[in-house]
PDB file of C-alpha atoms in Angstrom:
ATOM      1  CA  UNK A 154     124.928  48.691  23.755  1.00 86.00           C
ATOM      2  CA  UNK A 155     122.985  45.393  23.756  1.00 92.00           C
ATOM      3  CA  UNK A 156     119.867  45.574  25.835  1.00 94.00           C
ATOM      4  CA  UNK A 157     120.518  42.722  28.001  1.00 95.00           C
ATOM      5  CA  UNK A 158     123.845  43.872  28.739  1.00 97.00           C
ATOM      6  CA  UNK A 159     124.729  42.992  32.255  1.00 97.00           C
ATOM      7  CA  UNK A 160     125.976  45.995  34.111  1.00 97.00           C
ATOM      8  CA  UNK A 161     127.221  45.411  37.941  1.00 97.00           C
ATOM      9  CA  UNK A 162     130.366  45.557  40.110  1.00 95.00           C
ATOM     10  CA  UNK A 163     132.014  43.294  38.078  1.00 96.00           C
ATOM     11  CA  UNK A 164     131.059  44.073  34.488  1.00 95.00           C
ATOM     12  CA  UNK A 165     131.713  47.709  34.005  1.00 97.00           C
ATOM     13  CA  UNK A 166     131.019  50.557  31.249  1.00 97.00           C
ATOM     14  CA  UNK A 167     133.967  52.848  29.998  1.00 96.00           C
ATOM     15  CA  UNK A 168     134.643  56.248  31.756  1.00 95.00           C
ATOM     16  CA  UNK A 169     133.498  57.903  28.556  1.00 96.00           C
ATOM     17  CA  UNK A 170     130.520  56.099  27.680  1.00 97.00           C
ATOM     18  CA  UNK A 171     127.637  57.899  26.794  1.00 96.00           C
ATOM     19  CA  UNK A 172     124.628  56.530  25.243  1.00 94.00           C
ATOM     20  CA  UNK A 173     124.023  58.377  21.855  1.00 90.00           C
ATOM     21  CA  UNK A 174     120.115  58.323  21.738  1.00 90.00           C
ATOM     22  CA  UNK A 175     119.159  60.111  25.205  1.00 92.00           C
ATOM     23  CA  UNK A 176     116.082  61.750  25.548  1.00 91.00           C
ATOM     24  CA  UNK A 177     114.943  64.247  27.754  1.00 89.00           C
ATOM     25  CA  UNK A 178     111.279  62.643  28.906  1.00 87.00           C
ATOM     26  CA  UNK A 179     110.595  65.152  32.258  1.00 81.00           C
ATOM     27  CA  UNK A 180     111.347  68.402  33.875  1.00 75.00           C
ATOM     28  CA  UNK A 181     111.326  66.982  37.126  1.00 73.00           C
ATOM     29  CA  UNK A 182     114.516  66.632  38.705  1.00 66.00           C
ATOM     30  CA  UNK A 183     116.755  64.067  37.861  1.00 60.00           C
ATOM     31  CA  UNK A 184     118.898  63.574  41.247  1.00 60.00           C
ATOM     32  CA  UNK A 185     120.281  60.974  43.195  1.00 61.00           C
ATOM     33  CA  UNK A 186     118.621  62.351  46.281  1.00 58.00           C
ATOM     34  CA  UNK A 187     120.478  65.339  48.228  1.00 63.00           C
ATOM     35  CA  UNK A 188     122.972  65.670  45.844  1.00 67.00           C
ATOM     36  CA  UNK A 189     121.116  67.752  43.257  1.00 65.00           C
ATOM     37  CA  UNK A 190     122.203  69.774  39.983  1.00 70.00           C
ATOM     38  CA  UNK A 191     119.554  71.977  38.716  1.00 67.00           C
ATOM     39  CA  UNK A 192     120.691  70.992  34.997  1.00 74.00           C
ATOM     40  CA  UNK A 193     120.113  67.765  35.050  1.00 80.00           C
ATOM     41  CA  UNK A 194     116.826  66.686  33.732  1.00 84.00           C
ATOM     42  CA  UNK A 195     115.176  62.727  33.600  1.00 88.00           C
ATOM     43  CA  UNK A 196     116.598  60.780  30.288  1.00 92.00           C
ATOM     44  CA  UNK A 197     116.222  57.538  28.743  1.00 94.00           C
ATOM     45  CA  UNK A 198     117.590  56.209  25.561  1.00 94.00           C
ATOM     46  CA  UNK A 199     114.850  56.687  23.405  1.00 90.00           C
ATOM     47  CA  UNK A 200     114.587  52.852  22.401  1.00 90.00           C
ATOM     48  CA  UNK A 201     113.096  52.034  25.731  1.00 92.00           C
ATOM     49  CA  UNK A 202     110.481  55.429  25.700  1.00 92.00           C
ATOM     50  CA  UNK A 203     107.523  53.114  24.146  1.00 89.00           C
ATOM     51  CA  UNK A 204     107.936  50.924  26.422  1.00 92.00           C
ATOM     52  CA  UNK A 205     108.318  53.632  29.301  1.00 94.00           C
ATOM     53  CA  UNK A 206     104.585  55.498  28.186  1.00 93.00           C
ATOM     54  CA  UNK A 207     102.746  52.118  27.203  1.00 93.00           C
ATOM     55  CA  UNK A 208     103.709  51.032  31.292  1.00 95.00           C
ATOM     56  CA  UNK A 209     102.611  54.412  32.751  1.00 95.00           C
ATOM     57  CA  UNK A 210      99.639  54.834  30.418  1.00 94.00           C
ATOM     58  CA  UNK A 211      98.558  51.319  31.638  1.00 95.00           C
ATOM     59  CA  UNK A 212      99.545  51.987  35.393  1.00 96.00           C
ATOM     60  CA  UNK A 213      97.817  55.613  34.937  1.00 95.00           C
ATOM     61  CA  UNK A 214      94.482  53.596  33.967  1.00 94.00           C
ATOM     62  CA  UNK A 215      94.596  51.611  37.299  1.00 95.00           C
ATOM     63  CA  UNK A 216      95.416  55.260  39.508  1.00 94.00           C
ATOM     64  CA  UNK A 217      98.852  55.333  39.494  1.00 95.00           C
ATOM     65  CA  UNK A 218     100.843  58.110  38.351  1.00 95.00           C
ATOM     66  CA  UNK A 219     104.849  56.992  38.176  1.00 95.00           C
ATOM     67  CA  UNK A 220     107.392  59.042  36.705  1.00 93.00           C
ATOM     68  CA  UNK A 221     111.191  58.946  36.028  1.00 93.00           C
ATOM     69  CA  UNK A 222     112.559  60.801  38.489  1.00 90.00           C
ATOM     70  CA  UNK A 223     116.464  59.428  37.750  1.00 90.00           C
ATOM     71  CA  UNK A 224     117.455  58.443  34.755  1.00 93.00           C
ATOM     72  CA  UNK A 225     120.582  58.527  32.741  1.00 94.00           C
ATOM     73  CA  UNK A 226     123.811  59.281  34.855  1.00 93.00           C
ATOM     74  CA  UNK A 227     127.197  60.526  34.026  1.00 94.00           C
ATOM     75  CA  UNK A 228     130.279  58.456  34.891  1.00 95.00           C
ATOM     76  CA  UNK A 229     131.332  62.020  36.442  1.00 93.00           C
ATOM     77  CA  UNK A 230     128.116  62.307  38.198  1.00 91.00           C
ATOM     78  CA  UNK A 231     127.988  59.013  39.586  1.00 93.00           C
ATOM     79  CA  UNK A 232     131.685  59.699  40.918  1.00 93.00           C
ATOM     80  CA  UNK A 233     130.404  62.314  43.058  1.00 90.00           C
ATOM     81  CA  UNK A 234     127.179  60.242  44.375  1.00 89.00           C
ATOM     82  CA  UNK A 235     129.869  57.348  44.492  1.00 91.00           C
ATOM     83  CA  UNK A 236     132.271  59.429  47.189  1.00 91.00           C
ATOM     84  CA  UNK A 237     130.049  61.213  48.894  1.00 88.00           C
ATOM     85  CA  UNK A 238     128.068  57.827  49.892  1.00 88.00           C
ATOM     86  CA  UNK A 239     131.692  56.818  50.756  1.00 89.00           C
ATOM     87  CA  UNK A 240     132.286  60.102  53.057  1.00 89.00           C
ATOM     88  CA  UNK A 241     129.343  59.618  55.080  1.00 89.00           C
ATOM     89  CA  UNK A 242     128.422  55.516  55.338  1.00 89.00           C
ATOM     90  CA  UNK A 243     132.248  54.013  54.999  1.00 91.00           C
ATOM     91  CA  UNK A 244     132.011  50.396  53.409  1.00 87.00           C
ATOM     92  CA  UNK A 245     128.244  50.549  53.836  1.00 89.00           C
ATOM     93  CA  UNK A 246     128.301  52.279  50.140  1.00 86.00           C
ATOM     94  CA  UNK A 247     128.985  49.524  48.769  1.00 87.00           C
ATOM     95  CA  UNK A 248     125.519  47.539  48.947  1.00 91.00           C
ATOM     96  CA  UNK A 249     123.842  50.978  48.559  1.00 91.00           C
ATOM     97  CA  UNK A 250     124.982  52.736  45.369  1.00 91.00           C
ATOM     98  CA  UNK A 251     126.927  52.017  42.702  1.00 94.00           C
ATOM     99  CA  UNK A 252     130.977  53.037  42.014  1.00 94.00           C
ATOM    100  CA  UNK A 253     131.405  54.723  38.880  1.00 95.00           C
ATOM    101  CA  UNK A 254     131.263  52.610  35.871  1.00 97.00           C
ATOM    102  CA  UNK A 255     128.910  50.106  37.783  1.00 97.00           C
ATOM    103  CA  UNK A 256     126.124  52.311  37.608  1.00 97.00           C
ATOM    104  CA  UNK A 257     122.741  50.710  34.825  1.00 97.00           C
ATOM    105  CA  UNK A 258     122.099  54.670  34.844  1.00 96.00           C
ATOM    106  CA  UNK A 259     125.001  55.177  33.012  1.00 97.00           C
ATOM    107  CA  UNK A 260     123.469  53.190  30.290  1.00 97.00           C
ATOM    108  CA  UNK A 261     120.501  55.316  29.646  1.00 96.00           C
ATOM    109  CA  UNK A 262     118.442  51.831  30.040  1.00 98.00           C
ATOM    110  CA  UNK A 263     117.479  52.079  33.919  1.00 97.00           C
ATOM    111  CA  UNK A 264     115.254  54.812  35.951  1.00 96.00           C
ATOM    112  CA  UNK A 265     114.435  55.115  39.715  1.00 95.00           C
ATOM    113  CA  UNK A 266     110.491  56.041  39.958  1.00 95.00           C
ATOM    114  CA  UNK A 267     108.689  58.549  41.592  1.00 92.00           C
ATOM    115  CA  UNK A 268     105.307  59.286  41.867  1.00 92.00           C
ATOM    116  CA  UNK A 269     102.763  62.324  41.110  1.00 90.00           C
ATOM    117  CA  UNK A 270      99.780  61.901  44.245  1.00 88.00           C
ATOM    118  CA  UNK A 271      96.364  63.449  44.996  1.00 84.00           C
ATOM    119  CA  UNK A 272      94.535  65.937  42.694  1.00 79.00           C
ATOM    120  CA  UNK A 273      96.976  68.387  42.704  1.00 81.00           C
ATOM    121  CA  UNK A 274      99.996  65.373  41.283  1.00 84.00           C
ATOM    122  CA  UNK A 275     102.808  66.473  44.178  1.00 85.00           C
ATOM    123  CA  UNK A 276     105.846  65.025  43.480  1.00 84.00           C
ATOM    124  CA  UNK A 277     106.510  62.604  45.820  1.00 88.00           C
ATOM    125  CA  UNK A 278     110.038  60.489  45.413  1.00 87.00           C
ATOM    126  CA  UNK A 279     109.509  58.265  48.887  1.00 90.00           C
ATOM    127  CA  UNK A 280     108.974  54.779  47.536  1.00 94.00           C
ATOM    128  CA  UNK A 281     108.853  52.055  49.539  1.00 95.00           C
ATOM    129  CA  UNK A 282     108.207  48.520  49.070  1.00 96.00           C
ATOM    130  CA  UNK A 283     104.629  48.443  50.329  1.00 96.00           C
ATOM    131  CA  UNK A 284     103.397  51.067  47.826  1.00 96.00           C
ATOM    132  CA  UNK A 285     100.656  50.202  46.038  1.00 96.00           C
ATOM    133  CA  UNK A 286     102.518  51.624  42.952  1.00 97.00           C
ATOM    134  CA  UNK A 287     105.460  48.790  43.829  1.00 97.00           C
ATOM    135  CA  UNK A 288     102.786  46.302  44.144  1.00 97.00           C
ATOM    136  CA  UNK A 289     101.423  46.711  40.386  1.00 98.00           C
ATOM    137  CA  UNK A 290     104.909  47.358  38.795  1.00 98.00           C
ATOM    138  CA  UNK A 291     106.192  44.620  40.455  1.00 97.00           C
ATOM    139  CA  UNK A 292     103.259  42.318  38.646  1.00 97.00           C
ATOM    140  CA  UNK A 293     102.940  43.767  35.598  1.00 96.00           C
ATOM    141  CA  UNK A 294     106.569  45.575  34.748  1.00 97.00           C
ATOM    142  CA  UNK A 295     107.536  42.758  32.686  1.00 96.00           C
ATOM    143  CA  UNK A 296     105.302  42.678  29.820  1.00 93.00           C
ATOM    144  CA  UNK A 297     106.468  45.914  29.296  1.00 93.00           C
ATOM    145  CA  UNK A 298     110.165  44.807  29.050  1.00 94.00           C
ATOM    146  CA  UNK A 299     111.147  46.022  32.572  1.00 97.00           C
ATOM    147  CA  UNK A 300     112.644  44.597  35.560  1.00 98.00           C
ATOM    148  CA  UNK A 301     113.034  45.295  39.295  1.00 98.00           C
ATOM    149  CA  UNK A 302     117.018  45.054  38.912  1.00 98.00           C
ATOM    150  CA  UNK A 303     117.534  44.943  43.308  1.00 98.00           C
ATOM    151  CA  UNK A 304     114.665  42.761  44.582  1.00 97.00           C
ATOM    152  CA  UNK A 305     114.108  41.660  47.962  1.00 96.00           C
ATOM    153  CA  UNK A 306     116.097  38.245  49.003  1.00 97.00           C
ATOM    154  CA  UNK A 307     118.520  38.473  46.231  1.00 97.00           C
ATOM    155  CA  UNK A 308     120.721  40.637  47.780  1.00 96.00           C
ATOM    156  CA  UNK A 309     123.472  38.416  48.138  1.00 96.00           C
ATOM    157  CA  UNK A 310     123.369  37.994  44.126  1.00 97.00           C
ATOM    158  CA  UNK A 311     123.028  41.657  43.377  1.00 97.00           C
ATOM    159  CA  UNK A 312     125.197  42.965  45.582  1.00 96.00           C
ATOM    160  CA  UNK A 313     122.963  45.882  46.480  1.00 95.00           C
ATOM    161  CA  UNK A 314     120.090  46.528  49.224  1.00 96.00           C
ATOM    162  CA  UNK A 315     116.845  46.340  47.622  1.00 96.00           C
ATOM    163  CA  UNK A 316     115.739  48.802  45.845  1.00 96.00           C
ATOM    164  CA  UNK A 317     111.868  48.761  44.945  1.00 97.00           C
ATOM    165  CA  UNK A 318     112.415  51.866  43.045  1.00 96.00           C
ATOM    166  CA  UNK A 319     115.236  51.272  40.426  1.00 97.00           C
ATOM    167  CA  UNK A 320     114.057  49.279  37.023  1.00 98.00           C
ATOM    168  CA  UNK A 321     115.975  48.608  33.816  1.00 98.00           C
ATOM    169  CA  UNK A 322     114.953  47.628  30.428  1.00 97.00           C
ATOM    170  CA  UNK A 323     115.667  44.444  29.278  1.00 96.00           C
ATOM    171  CA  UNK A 324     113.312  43.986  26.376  1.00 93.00           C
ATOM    172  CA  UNK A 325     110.097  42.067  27.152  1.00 92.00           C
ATOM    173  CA  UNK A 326     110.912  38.120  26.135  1.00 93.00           C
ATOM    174  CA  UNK A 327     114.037  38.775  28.398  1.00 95.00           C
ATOM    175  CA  UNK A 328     112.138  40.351  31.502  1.00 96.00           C
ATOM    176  CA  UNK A 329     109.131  37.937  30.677  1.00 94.00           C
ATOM    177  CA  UNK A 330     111.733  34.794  31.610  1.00 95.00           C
ATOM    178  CA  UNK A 331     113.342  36.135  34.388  1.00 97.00           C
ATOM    179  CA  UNK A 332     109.597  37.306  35.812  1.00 96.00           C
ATOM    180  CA  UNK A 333     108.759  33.471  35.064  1.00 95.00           C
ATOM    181  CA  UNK A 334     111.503  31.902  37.279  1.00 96.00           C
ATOM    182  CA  UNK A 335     111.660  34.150  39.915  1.00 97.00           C
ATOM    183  CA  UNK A 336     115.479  35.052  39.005  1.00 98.00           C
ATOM    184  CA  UNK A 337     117.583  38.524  38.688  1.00 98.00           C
ATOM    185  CA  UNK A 338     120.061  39.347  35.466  1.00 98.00           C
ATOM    186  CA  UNK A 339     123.124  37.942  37.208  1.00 98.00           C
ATOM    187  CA  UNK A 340     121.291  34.548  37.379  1.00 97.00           C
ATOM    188  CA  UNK A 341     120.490  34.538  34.666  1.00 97.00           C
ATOM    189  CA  UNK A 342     123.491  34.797  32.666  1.00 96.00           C
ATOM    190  CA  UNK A 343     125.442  32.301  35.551  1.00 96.00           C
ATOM    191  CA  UNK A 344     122.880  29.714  33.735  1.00 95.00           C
ATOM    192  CA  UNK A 345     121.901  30.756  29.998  1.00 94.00           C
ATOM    193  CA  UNK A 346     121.293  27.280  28.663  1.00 93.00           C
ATOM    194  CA  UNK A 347     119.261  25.937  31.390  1.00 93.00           C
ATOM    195  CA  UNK A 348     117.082  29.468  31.150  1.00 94.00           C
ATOM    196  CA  UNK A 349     116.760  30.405  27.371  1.00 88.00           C
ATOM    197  CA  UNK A 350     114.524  27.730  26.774  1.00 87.00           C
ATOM    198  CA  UNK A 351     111.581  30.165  28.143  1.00 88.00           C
ATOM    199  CA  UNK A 352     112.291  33.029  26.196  1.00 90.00           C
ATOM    200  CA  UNK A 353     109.804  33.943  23.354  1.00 80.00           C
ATOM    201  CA  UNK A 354     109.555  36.074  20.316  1.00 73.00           C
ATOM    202  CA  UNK A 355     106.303  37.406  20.904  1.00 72.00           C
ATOM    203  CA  UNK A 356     106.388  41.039  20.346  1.00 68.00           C
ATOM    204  CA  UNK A 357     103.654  42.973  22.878  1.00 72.00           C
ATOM    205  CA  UNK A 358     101.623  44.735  19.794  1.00 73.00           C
ATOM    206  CA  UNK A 359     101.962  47.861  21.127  1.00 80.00           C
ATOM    207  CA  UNK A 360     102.535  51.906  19.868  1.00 79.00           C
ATOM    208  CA  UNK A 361     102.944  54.879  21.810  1.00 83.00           C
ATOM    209  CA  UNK A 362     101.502  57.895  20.167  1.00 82.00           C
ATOM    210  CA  UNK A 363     105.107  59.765  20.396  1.00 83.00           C
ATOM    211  CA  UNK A 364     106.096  56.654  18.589  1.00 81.00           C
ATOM    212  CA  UNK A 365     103.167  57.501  15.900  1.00 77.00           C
ATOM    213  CA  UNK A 366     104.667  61.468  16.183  1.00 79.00           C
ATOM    214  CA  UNK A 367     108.072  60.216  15.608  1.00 80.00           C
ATOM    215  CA  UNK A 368     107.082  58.670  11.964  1.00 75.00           C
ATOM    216  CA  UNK A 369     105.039  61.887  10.929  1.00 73.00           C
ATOM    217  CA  UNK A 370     107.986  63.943  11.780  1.00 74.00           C
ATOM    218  CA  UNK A 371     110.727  62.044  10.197  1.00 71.00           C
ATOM    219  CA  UNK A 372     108.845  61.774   7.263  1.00 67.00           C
ATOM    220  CA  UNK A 373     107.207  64.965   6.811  1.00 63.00           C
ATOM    221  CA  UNK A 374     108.917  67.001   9.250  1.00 62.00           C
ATOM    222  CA  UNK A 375     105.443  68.687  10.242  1.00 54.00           C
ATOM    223  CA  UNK A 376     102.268  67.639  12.053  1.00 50.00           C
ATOM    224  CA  UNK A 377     100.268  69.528   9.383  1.00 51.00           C
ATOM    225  CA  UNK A 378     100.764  67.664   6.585  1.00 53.00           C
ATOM    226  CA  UNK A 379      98.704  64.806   7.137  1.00 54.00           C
ATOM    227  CA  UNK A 380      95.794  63.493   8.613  1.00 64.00           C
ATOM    228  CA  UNK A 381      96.859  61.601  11.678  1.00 62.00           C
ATOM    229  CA  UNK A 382      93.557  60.341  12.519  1.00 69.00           C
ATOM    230  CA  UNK A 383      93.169  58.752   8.790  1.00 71.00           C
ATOM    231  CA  UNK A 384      96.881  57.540   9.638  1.00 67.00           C
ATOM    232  CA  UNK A 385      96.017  55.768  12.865  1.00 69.00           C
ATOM    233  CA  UNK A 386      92.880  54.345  11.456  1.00 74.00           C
ATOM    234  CA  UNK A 387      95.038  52.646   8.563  1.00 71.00           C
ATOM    235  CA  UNK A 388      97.470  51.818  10.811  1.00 69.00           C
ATOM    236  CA  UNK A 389      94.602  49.683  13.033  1.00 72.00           C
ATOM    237  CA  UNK A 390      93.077  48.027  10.397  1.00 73.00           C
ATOM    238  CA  UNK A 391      97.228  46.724   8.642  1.00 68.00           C
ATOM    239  CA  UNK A 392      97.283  45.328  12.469  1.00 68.00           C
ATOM    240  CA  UNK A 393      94.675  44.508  14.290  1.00 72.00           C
ATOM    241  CA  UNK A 394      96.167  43.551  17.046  1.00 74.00           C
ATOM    242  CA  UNK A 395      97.688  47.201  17.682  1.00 75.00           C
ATOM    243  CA  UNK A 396      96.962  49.427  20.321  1.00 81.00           C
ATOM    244  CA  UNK A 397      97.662  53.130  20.533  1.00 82.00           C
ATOM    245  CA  UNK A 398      98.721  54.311  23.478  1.00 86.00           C
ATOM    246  CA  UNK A 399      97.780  58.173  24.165  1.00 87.00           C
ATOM    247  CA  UNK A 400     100.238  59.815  26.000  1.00 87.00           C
ATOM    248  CA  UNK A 401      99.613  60.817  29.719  1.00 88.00           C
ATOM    249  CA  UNK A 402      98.483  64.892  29.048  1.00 84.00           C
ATOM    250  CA  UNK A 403     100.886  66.095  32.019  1.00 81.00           C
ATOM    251  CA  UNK A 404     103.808  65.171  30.539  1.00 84.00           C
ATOM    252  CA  UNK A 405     102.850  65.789  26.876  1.00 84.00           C
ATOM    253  CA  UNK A 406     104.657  69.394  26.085  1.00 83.00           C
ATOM    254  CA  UNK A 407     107.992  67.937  27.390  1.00 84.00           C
ATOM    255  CA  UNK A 408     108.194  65.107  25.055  1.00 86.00           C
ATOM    256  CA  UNK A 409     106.812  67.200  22.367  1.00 82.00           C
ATOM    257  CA  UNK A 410     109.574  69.710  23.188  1.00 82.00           C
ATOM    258  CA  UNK A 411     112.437  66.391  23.257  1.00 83.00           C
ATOM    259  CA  UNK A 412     110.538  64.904  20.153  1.00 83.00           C
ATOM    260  CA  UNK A 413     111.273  68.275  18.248  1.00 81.00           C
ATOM    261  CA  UNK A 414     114.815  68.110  19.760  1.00 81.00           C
ATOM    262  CA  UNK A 415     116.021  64.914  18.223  1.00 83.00           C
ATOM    263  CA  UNK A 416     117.954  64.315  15.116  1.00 83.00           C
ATOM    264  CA  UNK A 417     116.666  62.815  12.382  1.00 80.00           C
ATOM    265  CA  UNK A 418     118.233  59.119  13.001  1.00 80.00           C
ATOM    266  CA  UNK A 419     116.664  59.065  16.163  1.00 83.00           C
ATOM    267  CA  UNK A 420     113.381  59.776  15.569  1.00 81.00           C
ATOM    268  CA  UNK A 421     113.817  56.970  13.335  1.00 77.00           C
ATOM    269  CA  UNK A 422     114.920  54.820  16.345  1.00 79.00           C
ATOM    270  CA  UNK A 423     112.054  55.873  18.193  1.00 83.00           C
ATOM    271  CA  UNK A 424     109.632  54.829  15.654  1.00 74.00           C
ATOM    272  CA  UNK A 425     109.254  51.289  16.434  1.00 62.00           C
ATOM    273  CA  UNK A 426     107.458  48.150  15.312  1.00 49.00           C
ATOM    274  CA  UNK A 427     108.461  49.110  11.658  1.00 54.00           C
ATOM    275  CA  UNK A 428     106.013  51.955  11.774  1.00 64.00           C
ATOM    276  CA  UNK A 429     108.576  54.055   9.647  1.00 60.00           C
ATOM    277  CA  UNK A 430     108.204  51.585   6.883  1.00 58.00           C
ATOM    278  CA  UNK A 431     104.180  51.662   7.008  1.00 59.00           C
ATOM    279  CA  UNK A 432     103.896  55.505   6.912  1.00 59.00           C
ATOM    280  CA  UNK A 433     106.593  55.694   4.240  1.00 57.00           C
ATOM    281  CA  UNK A 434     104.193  53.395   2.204  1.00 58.00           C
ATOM    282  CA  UNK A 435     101.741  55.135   3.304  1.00 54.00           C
ATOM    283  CA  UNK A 436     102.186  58.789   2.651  1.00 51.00           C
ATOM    284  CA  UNK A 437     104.381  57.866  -0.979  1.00 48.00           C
ATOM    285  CA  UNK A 438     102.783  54.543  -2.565  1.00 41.00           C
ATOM    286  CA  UNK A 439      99.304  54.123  -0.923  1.00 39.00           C
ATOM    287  CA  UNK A 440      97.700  57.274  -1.140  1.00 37.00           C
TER     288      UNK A 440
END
């Protein structure tokens, strides 16, 4: 699936799609509310999880802890959020949740937020559009390649309610031009040519260090082999522009645990920025 792909009411995924690179990121539930099933946990398609840590790392520096708290989403699951909405709001379900097959969850490229608060990082899934969390995301979710899909006063383009909690990954030059002129997806692509014109190439020089993990494990398989501080310090000088982005500690054993989980293709995928290519230089011809 392209990452621009528009997803709404009128442009709808198959009944048996399924993206192919899903990644477990959380153990947190990953619910659409009160309708909750123990064995679902939050997912992403691992080509947006750089982008993902590199936001929360950068909103964790600032004191704000944000999470996936729903992520990927069955067709079949969204059915049953999908009549149940119908069963107890009539028509109203319409501008607040999304029939099956309408649903950016579906895609594995969208994620409502929640947040972790205080000292002791409760789980709190209440977001509302004068959180300070909303505030920075709101400013800053776009050069990370994100977008608030329902905002306020586009309703009547969306089709939905706002929703300050629901983003989707559009890839940054794409997010960047819609941030720019103040516009939503559908508008977007209801006006390409007079739009595209502000869309750049620049690539945010960016590298998660489950990114950096990802490389080390698809080509050595082990975290022993190497010296990853040697590694990052090569990797820094080749681009000076880089910047490693730790992961957040609290949610480092899950990745670790989806990171260990994934197939060998994918942790390819996940290794972005051509980082595969550098290590395989690296560990085979530059040593």
């Amino acid at each position: 699936m392209k990452l621009d792909s528009l997803i709404n009411k009128a442009n709808h995924l198959n009944k048996s799609y399924i993206p192919e690179d899903l990644f477990t990121i959380d153990q947190n539930e990953n619910n659409f509310h009160k309708y909750k099933d123990v064995n679902l946990k939050p997912a992403v398609s691992i080509e947006i999880l750089p982008y993902f840590l590199a936001m929360q790392y950068f909103a964790h520096k600032e004191g704000y802890h944000i999470i996936i708290d729903s992520g990927y989403r069955s067709y079949q699951y969204q059915q049953i959020i999908w009549d149940k909405f119908k069963e107890e709001v009539g028509e109203e379900a319409l501008s607040l949740v999304a029939p099956p097959g309408a649903s950016e969850h579906q895609t594995g490229l969208a994620f409502d937020i929640a947040y972790l608060k205080g000292v002791s990082l409760t789980y709190d899934d209440k977001v509302e559009e004068t959180d300070a969390e909303v505030a920075w995301l709101r400013e800053n979710a776009h050069l990370f390649g994100f977008i608030l899909r329902y905002p306020l006063g586009k309703e009547h383009i969306t089709g939905y309610k706002h929703e300050p909690w629901h983003y989707r990954f559009i890839g940054v030059p794409l997010a960047t031009c819609l941030k720019k002129n103040g516009i939503t997806l559908e508008e977007y692509y209801l006006d390409i040519e007079r739009y595209k014109k502000d869309l750049s190439n620049e690539i945010p020089f960016f590298i998660t260090e489950l990114a950096m993990m990802a490389a080390i494990y698809y080509v050595r398989n082990s975290f022993q082999e190497l010296n990853v501080e040697e590694l990052l310090d090569k990797y820094q000088r080749l681009f000076p522009g880089a910047q490693i982005i730790p992961i957040i500690p609290i949610h480092k054993e899950s990745l670790l645990k989806g990171l260990q989980a994934l197939p060998k293709e994918n942790l390819k995928k996940l290794a972005s920025y051509e980082l595969i290519a550098f290590v395989e230089n690296y560990l085979y011809l530059g040593r």
